[in-house]
Amino acid sequence: FEGSADHRDLPSFPTRRLPICNPASTVRRVPRQERSRILVDCIRIAASEILEKDGPAALTTNNIAARAGVSIGSLYQYFANKEEILEEVFREQADRSFESSREWAGWVKTLPLRDVIRLLVERAVRRHREFHSFHPEFYQRHHDQLHVGLRPNEESNDGSGEPVAVTWLHQLFEARLDERRVRNSRLASVAVSS
């Protein structure tokens, strides 16, 4: 990819994975042993498979337990209801998307600013479509928490909790004064990350 300047001073993306829907773990009982962690993963994977193959209407705790090959009692030891399981499914997807964004942010900052913005918008639209198609009602209720770019930047030193993407974009826009047409880089950062 072509760069337009020396990009050593451009921002890096935060490295910490952040929670989404509920800051506390959605897991009712924290799995401590490997076998328990595998069971919780099987439940999450089973729920994902049901959503992908059969749709949201087929997502019941009984169907999830059957698909995961666990008893309904075992499922309820870790999750109070299907909403908590859905939250765990979406949390995993959002974490993967966030991790992908971190990797992507490293090389994208070497592109011309107009290409960065185009790619950001394309990725955001694709991610929103994926999340929405998975379970529209849940996604609509929890959109703000699932929006990867709106995760608070808990690594910021000023304690503002400004969203990760806003901070990253603001730094990028400030480093690209020669390429931007908008005077207020903070406003532009908020607009692009929304």
Coordinates of C-alpha atoms in Angstrom, one line a residue:
F1 CA 0.0 0.0 0.0
E2 CA 1.1 3.5 -0.8
G3 CA 1.7 5.9 2.1
S4 CA 1.6 9.6 1.8
A5 CA 4.0 10.6 4.6
D6 CA 6.2 9.4 7.4
H7 CA 3.7 7.6 9.7
R8 CA 5.8 6.8 12.7
D9 CA 4.0 9.4 14.8
L10 CA 0.5 8.1 13.9
P11 CA -1.6 6.5 16.6
S12 CA -1.7 2.8 17.3
F13 CA -4.9 1.1 18.2
P14 CA -5.4 0.2 21.9
T15 CA -4.5 -3.4 22.8
R16 CA -7.0 -4.1 25.5
R17 CA -10.2 -6.1 24.8
L18 CA -13.1 -4.4 26.4
P19 CA -16.5 -5.7 27.5
I20 CA -19.7 -4.9 25.6
C21 CA -23.2 -5.3 26.9
N22 CA -22.5 -5.8 30.6
P23 CA -19.2 -4.8 32.1
A24 CA -19.5 -7.8 34.4
S25 CA -19.2 -11.3 32.8
T26 CA -22.5 -12.6 31.5
V27 CA -21.5 -16.0 32.8
R28 CA -23.5 -16.8 35.9
R29 CA -20.9 -19.1 37.4
V30 CA -17.3 -18.5 36.2
P31 CA -15.9 -21.7 34.7
R32 CA -12.6 -22.4 36.5
Q33 CA -11.7 -25.8 35.2
E34 CA -10.8 -26.6 31.6
R35 CA -13.8 -28.9 31.3
S36 CA -16.2 -26.1 32.4
R37 CA -14.6 -23.6 30.0
I38 CA -15.2 -26.1 27.2
L39 CA -18.8 -26.5 28.3
V40 CA -19.4 -22.8 28.2
D41 CA -17.7 -22.5 24.8
C42 CA -19.9 -25.4 23.5
I43 CA -23.0 -23.6 24.6
R44 CA -21.9 -20.4 22.9
I45 CA -20.9 -22.2 19.7
A46 CA -24.2 -24.1 19.7
A47 CA -26.2 -20.9 20.0
S48 CA -24.1 -19.4 17.2
E49 CA -24.9 -22.4 15.0
I50 CA -28.6 -22.2 15.7
L51 CA -28.7 -18.5 14.9
E52 CA -26.8 -19.1 11.6
K53 CA -28.6 -22.2 10.4
D54 CA -32.1 -21.9 11.9
G55 CA -32.6 -18.3 12.8
P56 CA -33.5 -16.4 16.0
A57 CA -36.9 -18.1 16.3
A58 CA -35.2 -21.5 16.9
L59 CA -33.0 -20.1 19.7
T60 CA -34.3 -21.6 22.9
T61 CA -32.3 -22.8 25.9
N62 CA -33.6 -26.4 25.2
N63 CA -32.3 -26.2 21.6
I64 CA -29.0 -24.7 22.7
A65 CA -28.5 -27.5 25.3
A66 CA -29.4 -30.2 22.8
R67 CA -27.1 -28.8 20.1
A68 CA -24.2 -28.4 22.6
G69 CA -24.7 -31.9 23.9
V70 CA -25.2 -30.8 27.5
S71 CA -28.1 -31.0 30.0
I72 CA -30.4 -28.0 30.5
G73 CA -29.3 -28.0 34.1
S74 CA -25.6 -27.6 33.1
L75 CA -26.6 -24.7 30.8
Y76 CA -28.4 -23.0 33.6
Q77 CA -25.4 -23.3 35.9
Y78 CA -23.6 -20.9 33.6
F79 CA -26.4 -18.8 32.0
A80 CA -29.6 -17.6 33.6
N81 CA -31.5 -17.4 30.2
K82 CA -31.0 -17.2 26.5
E83 CA -30.5 -13.4 26.6
E84 CA -27.3 -14.0 28.6
I85 CA -26.2 -16.7 26.0
L86 CA -26.9 -14.2 23.2
E87 CA -24.9 -11.6 25.0
E88 CA -21.9 -14.0 25.2
V89 CA -22.3 -14.9 21.5
F90 CA -22.3 -11.2 20.5
R91 CA -19.5 -10.4 22.9
E92 CA -17.3 -13.0 21.2
Q93 CA -18.1 -11.6 17.8
A94 CA -17.5 -8.0 18.9
D95 CA -14.2 -9.0 20.5
R96 CA -13.1 -10.7 17.3
S97 CA -14.1 -7.7 15.3
F98 CA -12.2 -5.4 17.8
E99 CA -9.1 -7.6 17.5
S100 CA -9.3 -7.5 13.8
S101 CA -9.6 -3.7 13.9
R102 CA -6.5 -3.5 16.0
E103 CA -4.5 -5.5 13.4
W104 CA -6.1 -3.6 10.6
A105 CA -5.3 -0.2 12.2
G106 CA -1.6 -0.8 11.9
W107 CA -1.4 -0.9 8.2
V108 CA -4.4 1.3 7.3
K109 CA -2.8 4.4 8.7
T110 CA -0.2 4.3 5.9
L111 CA -2.9 4.8 3.3
P112 CA -4.1 8.2 2.1
L113 CA -6.8 9.7 4.4
R114 CA -9.6 9.4 1.8
D115 CA -8.9 5.6 1.5
V116 CA -8.8 5.2 5.3
I117 CA -12.2 6.8 5.6
R118 CA -13.6 4.7 2.7
L119 CA -12.3 1.5 4.3
L120 CA -13.6 2.4 7.8
V121 CA -17.1 3.0 6.4
E122 CA -17.1 -0.2 4.4
R123 CA -15.9 -2.3 7.4
A124 CA -18.5 -0.7 9.7
V125 CA -21.4 -1.4 7.2
R126 CA -20.2 -5.0 6.8
R127 CA -19.9 -5.5 10.6
H128 CA -23.4 -3.9 11.3
R129 CA -25.0 -6.1 8.6
E130 CA -23.4 -9.3 10.1
F131 CA -24.5 -8.4 13.6
H132 CA -28.0 -7.4 12.5
S133 CA -28.5 -10.5 10.4
F134 CA -27.5 -12.8 13.3
H135 CA -30.3 -11.6 15.6
P136 CA -32.0 -8.3 14.6
E137 CA -33.9 -7.7 17.8
F138 CA -31.0 -8.3 20.1
Y139 CA -28.7 -6.2 17.9
Q140 CA -31.2 -3.3 17.9
R141 CA -31.5 -3.4 21.7
H142 CA -27.7 -3.5 22.3
H143 CA -26.4 -1.7 19.2
D144 CA -24.5 0.9 21.2
Q145 CA -22.7 -1.7 23.3
L146 CA -21.8 -3.8 20.3
H147 CA -20.5 -0.9 18.2
V148 CA -16.8 -1.7 18.3
G149 CA -15.8 1.9 17.6
L150 CA -17.9 3.2 20.5
R151 CA -16.1 1.2 23.1
P152 CA -14.7 3.5 25.7
N153 CA -10.9 4.0 25.6
E154 CA -10.1 2.8 29.1
E155 CA -6.4 3.2 28.3
S156 CA -6.6 7.0 28.0
N157 CA -4.7 9.0 30.5
D158 CA -7.2 11.8 30.8
G159 CA -10.0 9.5 32.1
S160 CA -12.5 10.8 29.6
G161 CA -13.6 7.4 28.4
E162 CA -13.7 8.8 24.9
P163 CA -14.5 6.0 22.4
V164 CA -11.5 4.1 21.0
A165 CA -12.2 4.9 17.4
V166 CA -12.7 8.7 18.1
T167 CA -9.3 8.9 19.9
W168 CA -7.6 6.9 17.1
L169 CA -9.2 8.9 14.3
H170 CA -8.6 12.3 16.0
Q171 CA -4.9 11.5 16.3
L172 CA -4.8 10.3 12.7
F173 CA -6.6 13.5 11.4
E174 CA -4.3 15.7 13.4
A175 CA -1.3 13.9 11.9
R176 CA -2.8 14.5 8.4
L177 CA -3.4 18.2 8.4
D178 CA -2.3 18.4 4.8
E179 CA -4.9 15.9 3.6
R180 CA -8.0 16.8 5.5
R181 CA -10.6 19.4 4.4
V182 CA -12.5 19.7 7.7
R183 CA -11.1 22.1 10.3
N184 CA -12.4 20.4 13.4
S185 CA -10.7 17.1 13.6
R186 CA -12.5 16.1 16.8
L187 CA -15.9 16.6 15.1
A188 CA -14.7 14.7 12.0
S189 CA -13.5 11.8 14.3
V190 CA -16.9 11.5 16.0
A191 CA -18.8 11.7 12.7
V192 CA -16.6 9.0 11.0
S193 CA -16.6 6.6 14.0
S194 CA -20.4 6.8 14.6

